[in-house]
CSV table of C-alpha atoms (C1' of nucleotides) in Angstrom, one decimal:
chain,number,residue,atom,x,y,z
A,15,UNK,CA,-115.4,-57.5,-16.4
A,16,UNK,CA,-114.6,-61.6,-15.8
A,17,UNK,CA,-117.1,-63.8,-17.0
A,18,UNK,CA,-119.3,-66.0,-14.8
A,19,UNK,CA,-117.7,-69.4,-14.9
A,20,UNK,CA,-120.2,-71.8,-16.7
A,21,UNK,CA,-119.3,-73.9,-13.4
A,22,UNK,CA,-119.7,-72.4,-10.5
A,23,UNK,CA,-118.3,-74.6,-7.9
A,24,UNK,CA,-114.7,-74.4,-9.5
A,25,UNK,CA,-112.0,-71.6,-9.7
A,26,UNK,CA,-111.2,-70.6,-13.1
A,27,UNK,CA,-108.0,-71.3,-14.4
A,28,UNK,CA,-106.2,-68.7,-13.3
A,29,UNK,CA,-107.2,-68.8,-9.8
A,30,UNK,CA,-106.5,-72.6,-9.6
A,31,UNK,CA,-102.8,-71.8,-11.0
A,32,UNK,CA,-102.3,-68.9,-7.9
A,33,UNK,CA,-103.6,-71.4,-5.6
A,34,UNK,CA,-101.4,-74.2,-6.6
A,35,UNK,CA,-98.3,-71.7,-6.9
A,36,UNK,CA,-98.8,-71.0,-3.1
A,37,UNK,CA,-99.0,-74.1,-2.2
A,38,UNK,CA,-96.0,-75.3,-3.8
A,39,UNK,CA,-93.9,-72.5,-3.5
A,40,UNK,CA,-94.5,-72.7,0.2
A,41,UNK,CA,-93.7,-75.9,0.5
A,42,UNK,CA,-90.9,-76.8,-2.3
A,43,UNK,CA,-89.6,-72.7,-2.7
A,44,UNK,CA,-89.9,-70.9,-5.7
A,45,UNK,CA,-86.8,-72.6,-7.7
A,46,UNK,CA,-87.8,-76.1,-6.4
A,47,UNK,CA,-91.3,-75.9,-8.0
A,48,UNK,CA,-91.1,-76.8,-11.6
A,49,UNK,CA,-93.8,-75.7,-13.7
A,50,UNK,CA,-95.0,-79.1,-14.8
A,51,UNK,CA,-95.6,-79.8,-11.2
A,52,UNK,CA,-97.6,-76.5,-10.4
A,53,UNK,CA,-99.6,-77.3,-13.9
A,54,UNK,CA,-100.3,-80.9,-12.5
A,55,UNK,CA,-101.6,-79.8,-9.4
A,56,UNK,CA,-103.8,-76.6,-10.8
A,57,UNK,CA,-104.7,-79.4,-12.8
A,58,UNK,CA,-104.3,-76.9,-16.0
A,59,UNK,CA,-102.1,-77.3,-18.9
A,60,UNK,CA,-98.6,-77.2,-18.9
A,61,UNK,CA,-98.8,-73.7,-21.2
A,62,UNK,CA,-101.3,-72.1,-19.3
A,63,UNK,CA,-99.1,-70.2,-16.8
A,64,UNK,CA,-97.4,-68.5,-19.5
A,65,UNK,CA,-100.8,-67.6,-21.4
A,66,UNK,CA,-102.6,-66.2,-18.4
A,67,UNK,CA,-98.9,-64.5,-16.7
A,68,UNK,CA,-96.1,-64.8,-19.5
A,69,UNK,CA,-93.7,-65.7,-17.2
A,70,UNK,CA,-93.0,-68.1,-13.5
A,71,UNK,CA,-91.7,-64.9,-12.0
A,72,UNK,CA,-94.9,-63.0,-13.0
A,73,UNK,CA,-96.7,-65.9,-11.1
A,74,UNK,CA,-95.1,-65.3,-8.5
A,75,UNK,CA,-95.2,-61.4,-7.9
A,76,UNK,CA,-99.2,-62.3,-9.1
A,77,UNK,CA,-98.9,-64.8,-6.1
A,78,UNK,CA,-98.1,-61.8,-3.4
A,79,UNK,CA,-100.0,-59.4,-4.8
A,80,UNK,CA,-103.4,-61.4,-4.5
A,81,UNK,CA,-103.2,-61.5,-0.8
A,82,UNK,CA,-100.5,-59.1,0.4
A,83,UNK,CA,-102.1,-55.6,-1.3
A,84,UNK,CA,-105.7,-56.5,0.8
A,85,UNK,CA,-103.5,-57.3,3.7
A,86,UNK,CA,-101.3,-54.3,3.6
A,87,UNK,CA,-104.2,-52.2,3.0
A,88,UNK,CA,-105.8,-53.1,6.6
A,89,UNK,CA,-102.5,-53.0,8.8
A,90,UNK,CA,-102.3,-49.6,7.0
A,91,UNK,CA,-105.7,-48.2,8.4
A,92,UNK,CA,-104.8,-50.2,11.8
A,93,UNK,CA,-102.1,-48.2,12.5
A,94,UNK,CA,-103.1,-44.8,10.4
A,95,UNK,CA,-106.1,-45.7,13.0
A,96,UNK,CA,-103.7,-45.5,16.1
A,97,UNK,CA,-101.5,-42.5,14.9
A,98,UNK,CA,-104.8,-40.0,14.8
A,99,UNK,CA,-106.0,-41.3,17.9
A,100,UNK,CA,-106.1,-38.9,21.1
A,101,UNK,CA,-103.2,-40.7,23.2
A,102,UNK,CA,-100.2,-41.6,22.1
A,103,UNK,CA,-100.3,-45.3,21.2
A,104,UNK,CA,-98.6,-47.9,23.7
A,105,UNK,CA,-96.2,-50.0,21.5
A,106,UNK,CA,-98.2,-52.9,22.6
A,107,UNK,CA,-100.8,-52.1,20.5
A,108,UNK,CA,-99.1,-50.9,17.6
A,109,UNK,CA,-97.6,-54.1,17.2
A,110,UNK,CA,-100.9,-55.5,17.6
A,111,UNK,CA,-101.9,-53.0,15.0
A,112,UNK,CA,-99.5,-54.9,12.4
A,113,UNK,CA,-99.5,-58.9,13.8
A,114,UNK,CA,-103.2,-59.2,14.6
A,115,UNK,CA,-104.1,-59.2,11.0
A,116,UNK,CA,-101.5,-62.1,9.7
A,117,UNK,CA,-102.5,-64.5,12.1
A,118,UNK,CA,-106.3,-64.0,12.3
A,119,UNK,CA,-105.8,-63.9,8.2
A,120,UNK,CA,-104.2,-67.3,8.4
A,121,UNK,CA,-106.8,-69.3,10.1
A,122,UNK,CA,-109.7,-67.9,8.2
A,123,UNK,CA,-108.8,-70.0,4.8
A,124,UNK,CA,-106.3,-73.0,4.0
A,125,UNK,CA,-104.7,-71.2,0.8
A,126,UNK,CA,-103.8,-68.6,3.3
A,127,UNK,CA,-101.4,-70.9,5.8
A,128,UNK,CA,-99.7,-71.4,3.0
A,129,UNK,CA,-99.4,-67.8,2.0
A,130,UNK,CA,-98.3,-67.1,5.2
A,131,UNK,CA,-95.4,-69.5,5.2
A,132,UNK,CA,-94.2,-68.4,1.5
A,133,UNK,CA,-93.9,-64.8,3.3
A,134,UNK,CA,-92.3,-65.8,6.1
A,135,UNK,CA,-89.5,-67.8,3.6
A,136,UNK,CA,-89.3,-64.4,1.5
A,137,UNK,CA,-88.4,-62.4,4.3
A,138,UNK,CA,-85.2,-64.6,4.8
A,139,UNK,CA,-84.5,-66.5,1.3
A,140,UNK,CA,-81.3,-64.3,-0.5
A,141,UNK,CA,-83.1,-64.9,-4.0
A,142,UNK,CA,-83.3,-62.3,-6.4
A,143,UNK,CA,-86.5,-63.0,-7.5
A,144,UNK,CA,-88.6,-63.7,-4.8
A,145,UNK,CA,-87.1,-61.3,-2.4
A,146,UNK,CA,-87.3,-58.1,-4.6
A,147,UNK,CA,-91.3,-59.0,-5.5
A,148,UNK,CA,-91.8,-59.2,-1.7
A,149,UNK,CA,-90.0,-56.0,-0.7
A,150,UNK,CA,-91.3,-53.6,-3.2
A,151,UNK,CA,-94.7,-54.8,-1.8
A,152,UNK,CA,-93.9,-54.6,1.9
A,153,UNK,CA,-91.2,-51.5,2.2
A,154,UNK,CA,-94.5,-48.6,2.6
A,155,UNK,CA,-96.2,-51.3,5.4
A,156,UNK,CA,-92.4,-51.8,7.4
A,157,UNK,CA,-91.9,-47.3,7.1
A,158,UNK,CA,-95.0,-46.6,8.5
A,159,UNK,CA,-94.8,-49.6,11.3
A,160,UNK,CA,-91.4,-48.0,12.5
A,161,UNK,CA,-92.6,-44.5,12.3
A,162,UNK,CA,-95.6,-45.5,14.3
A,163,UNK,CA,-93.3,-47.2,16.7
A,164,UNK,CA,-91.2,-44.0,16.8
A,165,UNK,CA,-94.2,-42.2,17.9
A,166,UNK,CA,-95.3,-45.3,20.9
A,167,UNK,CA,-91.3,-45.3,22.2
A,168,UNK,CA,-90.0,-41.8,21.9
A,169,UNK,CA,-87.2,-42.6,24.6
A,170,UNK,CA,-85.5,-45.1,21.8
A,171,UNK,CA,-83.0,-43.8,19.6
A,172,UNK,CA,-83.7,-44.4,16.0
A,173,UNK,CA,-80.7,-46.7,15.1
A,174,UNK,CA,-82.0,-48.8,17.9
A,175,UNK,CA,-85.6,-48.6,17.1
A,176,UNK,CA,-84.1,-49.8,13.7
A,177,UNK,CA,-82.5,-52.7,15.5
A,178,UNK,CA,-85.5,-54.0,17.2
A,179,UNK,CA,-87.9,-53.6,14.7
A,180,UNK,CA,-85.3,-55.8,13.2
A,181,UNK,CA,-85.4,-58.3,16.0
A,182,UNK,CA,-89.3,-58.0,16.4
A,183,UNK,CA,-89.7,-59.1,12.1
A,184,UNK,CA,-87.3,-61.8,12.3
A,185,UNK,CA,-89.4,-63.4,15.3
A,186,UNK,CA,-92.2,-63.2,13.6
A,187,UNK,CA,-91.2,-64.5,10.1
A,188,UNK,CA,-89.8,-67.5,12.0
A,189,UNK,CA,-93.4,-68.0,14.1
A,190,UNK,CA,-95.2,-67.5,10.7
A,191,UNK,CA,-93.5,-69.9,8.4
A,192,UNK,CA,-92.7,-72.6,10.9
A,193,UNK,CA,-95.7,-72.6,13.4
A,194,UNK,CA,-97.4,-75.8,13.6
A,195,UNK,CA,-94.1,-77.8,11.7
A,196,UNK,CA,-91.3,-77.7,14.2
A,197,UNK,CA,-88.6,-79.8,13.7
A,198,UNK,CA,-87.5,-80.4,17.2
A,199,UNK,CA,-89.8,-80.4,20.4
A,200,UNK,CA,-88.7,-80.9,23.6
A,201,UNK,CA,-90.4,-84.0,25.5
A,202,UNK,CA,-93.5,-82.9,27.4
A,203,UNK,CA,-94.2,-79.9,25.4
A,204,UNK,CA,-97.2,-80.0,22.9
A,205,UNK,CA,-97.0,-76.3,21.7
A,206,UNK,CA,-100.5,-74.8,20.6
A,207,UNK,CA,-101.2,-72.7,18.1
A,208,UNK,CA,-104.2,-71.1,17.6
A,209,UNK,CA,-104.1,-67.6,16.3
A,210,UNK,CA,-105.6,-66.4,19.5
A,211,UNK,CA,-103.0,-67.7,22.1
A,212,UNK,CA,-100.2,-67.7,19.4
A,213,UNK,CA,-101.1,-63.2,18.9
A,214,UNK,CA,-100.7,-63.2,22.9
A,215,UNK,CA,-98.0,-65.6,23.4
A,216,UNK,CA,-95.8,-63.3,20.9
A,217,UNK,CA,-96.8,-59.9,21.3
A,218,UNK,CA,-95.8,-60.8,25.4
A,219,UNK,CA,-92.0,-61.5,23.8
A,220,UNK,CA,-92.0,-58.2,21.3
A,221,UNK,CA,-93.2,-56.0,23.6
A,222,UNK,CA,-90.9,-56.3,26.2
A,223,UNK,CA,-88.0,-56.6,23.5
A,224,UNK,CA,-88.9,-53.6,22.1
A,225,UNK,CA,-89.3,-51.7,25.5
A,226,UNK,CA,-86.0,-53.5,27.2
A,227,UNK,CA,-84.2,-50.8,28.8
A,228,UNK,CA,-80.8,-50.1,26.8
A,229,UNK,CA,-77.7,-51.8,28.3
B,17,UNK,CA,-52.5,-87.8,7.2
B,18,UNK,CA,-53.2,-84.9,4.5
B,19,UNK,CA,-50.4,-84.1,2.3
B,20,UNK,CA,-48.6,-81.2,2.1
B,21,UNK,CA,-49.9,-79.2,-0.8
B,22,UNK,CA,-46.7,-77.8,-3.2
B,23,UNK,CA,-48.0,-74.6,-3.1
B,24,UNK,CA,-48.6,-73.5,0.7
B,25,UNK,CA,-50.7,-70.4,0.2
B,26,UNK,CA,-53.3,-72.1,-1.9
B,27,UNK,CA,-55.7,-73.9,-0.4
B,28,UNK,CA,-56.3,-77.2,-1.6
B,29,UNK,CA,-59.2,-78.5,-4.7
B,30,UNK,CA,-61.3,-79.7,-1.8
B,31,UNK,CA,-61.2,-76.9,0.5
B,32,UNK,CA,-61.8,-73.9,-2.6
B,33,UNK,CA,-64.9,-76.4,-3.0
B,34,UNK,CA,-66.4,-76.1,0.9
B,35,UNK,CA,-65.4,-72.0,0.7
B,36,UNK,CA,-67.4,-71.5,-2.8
B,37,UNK,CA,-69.9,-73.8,-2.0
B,38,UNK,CA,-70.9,-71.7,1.3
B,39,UNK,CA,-70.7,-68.4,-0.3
B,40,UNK,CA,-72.9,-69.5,-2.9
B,41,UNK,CA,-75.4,-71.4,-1.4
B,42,UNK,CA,-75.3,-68.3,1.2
B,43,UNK,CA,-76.0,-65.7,-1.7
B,44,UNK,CA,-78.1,-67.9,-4.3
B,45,UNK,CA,-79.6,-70.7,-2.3
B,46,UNK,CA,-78.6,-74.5,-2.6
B,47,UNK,CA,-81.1,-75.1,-5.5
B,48,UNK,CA,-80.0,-72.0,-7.0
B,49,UNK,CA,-76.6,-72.7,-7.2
B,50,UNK,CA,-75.3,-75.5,-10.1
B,51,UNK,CA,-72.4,-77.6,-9.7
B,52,UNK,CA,-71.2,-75.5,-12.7
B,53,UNK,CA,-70.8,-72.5,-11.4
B,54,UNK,CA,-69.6,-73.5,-8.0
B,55,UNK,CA,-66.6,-75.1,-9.5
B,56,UNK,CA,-65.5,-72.2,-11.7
B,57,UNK,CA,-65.9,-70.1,-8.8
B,58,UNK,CA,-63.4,-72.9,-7.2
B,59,UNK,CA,-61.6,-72.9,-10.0
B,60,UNK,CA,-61.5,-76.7,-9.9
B,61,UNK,CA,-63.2,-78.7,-12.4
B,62,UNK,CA,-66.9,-79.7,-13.3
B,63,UNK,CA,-66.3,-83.1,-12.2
B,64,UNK,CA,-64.6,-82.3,-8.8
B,65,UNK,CA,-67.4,-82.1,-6.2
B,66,UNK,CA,-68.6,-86.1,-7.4
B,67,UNK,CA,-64.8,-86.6,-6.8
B,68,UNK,CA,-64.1,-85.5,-3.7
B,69,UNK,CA,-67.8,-85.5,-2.1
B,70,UNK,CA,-70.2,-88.0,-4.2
B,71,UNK,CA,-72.5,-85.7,-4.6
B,72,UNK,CA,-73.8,-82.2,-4.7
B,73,UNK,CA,-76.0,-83.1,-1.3
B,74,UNK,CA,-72.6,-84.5,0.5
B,75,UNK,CA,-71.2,-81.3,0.1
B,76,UNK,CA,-73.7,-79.3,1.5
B,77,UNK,CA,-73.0,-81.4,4.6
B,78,UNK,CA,-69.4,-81.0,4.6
B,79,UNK,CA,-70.3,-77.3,4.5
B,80,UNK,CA,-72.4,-77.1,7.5
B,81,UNK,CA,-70.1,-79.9,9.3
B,82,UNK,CA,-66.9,-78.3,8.6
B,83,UNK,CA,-68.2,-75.2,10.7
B,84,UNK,CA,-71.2,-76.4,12.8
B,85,UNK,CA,-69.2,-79.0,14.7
B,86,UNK,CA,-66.6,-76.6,15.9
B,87,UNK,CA,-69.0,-73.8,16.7
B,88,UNK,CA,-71.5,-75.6,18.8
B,89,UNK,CA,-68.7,-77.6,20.8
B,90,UNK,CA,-68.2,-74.1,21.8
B,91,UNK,CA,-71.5,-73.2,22.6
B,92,UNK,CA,-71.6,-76.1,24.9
B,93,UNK,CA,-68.5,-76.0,26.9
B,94,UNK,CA,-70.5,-72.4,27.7
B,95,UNK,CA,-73.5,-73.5,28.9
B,96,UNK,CA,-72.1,-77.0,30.5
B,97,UNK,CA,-70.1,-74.3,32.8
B,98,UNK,CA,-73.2,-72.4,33.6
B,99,UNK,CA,-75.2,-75.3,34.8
B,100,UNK,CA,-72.2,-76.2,36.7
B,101,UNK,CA,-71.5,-73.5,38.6
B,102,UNK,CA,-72.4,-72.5,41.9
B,103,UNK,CA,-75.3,-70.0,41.3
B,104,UNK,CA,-78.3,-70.1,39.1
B,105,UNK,CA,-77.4,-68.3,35.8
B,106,UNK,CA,-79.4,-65.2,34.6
B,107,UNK,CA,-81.2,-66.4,31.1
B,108,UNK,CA,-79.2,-63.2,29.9
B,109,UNK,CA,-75.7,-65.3,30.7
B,110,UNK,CA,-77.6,-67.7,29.2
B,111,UNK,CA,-78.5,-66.4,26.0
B,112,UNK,CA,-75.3,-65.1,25.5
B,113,UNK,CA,-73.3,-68.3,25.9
B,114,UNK,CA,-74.9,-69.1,23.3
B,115,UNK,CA,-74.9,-66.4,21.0
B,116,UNK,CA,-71.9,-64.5,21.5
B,117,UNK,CA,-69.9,-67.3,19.7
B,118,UNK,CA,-72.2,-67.0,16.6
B,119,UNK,CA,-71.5,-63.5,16.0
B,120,UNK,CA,-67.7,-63.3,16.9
B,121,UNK,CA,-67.2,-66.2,15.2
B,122,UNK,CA,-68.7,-64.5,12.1
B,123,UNK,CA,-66.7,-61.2,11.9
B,124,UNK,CA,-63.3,-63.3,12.4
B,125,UNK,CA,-62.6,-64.6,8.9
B,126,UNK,CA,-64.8,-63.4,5.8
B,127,UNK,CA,-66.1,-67.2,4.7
B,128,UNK,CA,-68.0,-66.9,8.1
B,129,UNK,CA,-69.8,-64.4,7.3
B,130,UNK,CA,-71.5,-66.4,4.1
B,131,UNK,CA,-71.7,-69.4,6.3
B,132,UNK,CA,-73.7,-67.8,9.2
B,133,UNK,CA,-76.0,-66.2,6.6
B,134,UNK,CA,-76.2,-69.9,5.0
B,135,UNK,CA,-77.3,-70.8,8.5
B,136,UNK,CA,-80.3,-68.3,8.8
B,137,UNK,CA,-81.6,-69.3,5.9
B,138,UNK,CA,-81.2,-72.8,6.6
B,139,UNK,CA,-83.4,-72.4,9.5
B,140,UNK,CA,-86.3,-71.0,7.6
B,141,UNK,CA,-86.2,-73.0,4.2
B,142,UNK,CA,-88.8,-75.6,3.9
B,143,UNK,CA,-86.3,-77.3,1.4
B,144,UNK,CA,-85.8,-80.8,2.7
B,145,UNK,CA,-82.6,-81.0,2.0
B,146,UNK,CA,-81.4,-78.4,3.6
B,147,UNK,CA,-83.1,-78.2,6.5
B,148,UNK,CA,-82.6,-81.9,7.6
B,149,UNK,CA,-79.0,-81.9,7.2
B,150,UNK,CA,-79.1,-78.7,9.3
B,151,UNK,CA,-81.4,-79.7,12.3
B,152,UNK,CA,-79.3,-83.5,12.5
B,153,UNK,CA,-76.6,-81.1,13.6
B,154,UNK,CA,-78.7,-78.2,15.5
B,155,UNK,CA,-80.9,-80.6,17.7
B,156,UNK,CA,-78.8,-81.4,20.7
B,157,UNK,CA,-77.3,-78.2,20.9
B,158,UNK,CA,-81.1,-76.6,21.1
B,159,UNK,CA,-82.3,-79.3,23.4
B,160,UNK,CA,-79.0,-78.4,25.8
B,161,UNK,CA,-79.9,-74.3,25.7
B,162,UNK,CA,-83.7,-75.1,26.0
B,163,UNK,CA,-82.9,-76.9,29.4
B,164,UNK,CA,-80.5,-74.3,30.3
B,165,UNK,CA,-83.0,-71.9,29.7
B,166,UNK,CA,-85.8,-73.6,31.8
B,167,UNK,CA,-83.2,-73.6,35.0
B,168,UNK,CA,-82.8,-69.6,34.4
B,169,UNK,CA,-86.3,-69.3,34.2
B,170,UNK,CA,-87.9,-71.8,36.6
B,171,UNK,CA,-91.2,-69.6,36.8
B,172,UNK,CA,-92.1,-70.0,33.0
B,173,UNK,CA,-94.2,-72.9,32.3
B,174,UNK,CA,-92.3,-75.4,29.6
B,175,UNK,CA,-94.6,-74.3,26.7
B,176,UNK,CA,-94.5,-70.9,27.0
B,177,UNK,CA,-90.6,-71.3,27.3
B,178,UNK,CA,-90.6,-73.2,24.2
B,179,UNK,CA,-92.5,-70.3,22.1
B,180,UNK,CA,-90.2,-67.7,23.8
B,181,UNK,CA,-87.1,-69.5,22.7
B,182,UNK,CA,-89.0,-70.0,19.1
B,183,UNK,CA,-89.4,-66.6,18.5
B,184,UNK,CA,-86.0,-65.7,19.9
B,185,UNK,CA,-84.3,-68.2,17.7
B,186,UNK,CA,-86.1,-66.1,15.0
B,187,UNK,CA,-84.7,-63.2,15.7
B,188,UNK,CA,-81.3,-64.7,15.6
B,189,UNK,CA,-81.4,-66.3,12.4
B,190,UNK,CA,-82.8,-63.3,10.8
B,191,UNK,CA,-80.1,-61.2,12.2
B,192,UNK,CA,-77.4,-63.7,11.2
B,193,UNK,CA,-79.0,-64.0,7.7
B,194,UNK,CA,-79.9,-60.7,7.3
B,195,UNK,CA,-77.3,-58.3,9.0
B,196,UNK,CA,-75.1,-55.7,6.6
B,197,UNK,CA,-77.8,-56.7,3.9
B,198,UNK,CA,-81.0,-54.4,4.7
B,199,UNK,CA,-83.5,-54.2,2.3
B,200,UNK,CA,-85.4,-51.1,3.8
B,201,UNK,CA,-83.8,-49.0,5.5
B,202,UNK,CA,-85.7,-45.7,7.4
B,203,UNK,CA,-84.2,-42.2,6.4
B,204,UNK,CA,-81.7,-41.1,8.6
B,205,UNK,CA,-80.6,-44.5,10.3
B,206,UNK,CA,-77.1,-45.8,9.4
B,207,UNK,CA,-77.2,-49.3,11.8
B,208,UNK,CA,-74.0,-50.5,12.7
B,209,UNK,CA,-73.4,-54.0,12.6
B,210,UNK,CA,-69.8,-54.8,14.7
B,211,UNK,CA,-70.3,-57.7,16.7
B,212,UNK,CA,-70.0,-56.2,19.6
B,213,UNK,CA,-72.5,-54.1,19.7
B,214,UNK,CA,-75.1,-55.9,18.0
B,215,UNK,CA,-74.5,-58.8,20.4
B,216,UNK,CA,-75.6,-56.2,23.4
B,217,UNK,CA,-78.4,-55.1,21.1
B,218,UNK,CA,-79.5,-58.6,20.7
B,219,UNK,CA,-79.1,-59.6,23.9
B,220,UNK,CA,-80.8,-56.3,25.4
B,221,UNK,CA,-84.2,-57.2,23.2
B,222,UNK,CA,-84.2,-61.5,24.0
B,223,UNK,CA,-83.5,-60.8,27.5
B,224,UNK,CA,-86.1,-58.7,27.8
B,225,UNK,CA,-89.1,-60.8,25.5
B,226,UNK,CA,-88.0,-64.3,28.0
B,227,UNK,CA,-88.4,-62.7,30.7
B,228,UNK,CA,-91.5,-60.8,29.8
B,229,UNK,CA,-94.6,-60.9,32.5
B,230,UNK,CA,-97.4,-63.4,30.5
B,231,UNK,CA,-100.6,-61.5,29.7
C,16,DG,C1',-56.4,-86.1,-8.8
C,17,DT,C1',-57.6,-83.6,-12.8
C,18,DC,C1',-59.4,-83.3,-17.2
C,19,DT,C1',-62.8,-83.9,-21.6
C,20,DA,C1',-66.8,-85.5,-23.3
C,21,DT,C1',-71.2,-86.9,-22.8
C,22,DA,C1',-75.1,-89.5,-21.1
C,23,DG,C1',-79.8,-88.9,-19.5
C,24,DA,C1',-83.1,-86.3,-17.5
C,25,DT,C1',-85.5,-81.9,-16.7
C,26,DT,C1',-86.2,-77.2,-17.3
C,27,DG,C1',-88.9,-72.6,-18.9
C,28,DA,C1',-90.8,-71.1,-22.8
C,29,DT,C1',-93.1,-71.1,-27.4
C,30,DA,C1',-95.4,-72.3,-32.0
C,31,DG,C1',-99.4,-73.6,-34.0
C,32,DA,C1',-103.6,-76.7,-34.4
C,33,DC,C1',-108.2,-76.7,-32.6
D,3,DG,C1',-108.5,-70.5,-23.8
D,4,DT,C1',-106.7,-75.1,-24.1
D,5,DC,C1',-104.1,-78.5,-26.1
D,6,DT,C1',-99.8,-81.2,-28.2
D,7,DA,C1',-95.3,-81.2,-29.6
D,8,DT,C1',-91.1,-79.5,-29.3
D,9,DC,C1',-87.0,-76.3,-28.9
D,10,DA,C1',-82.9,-74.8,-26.8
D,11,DA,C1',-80.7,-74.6,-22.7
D,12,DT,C1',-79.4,-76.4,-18.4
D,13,DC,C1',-78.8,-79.6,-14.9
D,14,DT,C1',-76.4,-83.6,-12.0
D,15,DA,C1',-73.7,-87.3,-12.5
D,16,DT,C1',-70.4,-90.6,-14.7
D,17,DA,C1',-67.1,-92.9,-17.9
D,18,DG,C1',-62.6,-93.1,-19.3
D,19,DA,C1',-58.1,-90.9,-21.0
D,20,DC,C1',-54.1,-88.8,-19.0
DNA sequence: GTCTATAGATTGATAGAC
DNA sequence: GTCTATCAATCTATAGAC
């Protein structure tokens, strides 16, 4: 049972540590954020992260859990959704089943863009620490996508289902932690990126990946 | 005019520096790696990389130099001699001029394979550092297979192109960073991960997601 | 070129007053 | 719960002997 906050207008403590942790570990990594700097910006004591967590690294699995378990918890019933459906799901929209959810996530709060770029670095950063946090979290979402897939492309074999699902999570780890900060554009190309054209745009590429005939 | 080290199979202080510097920054990150441990993996001295580089940043760059320039020369002679000859490439010629190097490039000596997982995270990490010593090197040779890739596919508009090759560069660098090292992997799948036929898996799937009809 | 020794700054974590 | 003060460890980088 939390207590109502005598003000109301500002996060408690706690809340303004996750947000700040986000934040920076988005920007600057996990290792590159120093705990003075997160306590500056939550604007909270120097001690307080290890009164209210005991630990950085407890921040930072408290960090994922926050947003990925709601998250998580609606892909699930997206594609639970399509599996006891009457047809047999196209892999169109099982992938639309999984993606739609990040990106229209994203653009609903600011803390969240953030949150999306820390997952899209944990995905790919060979740290220990954040990478095990992130997995245990994320290994029942990636079983059930590929078995869901299994059941939209029956014609794949499963070591190259494997592959592409592969493929398909790399793409979109890239889109999710670099969209909207590229470091090189070609001239004349002003790439936009709102969720709604961004969902299309991508789900265009992974669906015809994932349906390419074998070679 | 480099001297002839006394003892022949031994690689000299400088180079044991570049080889442990790229597995280590490949396995633990660049800010996860200290200058101590890199040397006694060297087994050179604490003071060695300021001697022979300046600095801990400096030898990053000599890490991705000593292999990037090499590697993308490559890459270019490939797609020069597509644009050059007498028919318009497939983007499937295309992609592969481009990849193919990567990956056989990676399974011919065993520091390779840290460096091209050191590359895939490079592309993702939002560490400064990193990332613009990385891109300074990257940026012609992308600009060069973006255009490539326009002539291949003259009926894709230049900003849908540039997503497509996005995500596709995703792909890649999570397959590069991530290949042999699964976190998850589905019951009954053993993927194998010879370059050969993960080039022709990779290619299959890009192929496929550029060339994709736009919703 | 290689070594020891160390400067100078920063880190995560904690003890204890309030 | 929040604060100050501080510990013990670690870091990059450098000075200077050999």
């Amino acid at each position: 049972m939390k207590q109502i906050p005598a003000n109301f207008s500002r996060p408690d403590t706690k809340e303004r540590l996750l947000d700040a942790a986000e934040r920076l570990f988005a920007s600057d990594g996990f290792q590159g954020t120093s705990l003075r700097q997160l306590t500056a910006e939550a604007k909270a004591n120097l001690a307080a992260v290890n009164y209210h967590f005991g630990s950085k690294e407890a921040l930072l699995a408290a960090v994922f859990e926050r947003r990925l378990l709601p998250l998580n918890e609606l892909r699930s019933r997206n594609l639970q959704q399509l599996r006891l459906g009457a047809e047999r799901p196209t892999s169109r929209q099982v992938l639309q089943a999984f993606v739609e959810p990040t990106l229209a996530f994203r653009d609903r709060d600011p803390g969240a863009e953030a949150f999306v770029r820390l997952v899209g670095r944990a995905i790919a950063d060979p740290d220990d620490t954040l990478r095990k946090i992130f997995m245990r979290l994320m290994e029942p979402i990636f079983l059930l996508l590929y078995e869901t897939l299994a059941e939209a492309l029956p014609q794949l074999s499963r070591s190259d289902l494997f592959w592409r699902l592969h493929f398909a999570l790399g793409a979109l780890s890239h889109t999710m932690c670099l969209a909207g900060r590229f470091q090189i554009v070609p001239p004349g190309v002003t790439p936009a990126a709102d969720a709604a054209s961004l969902t299309s745009q991508v789900l265009d590429f992974l669906t015809a990946g994932m349906e390419a005939s074998c070679s």
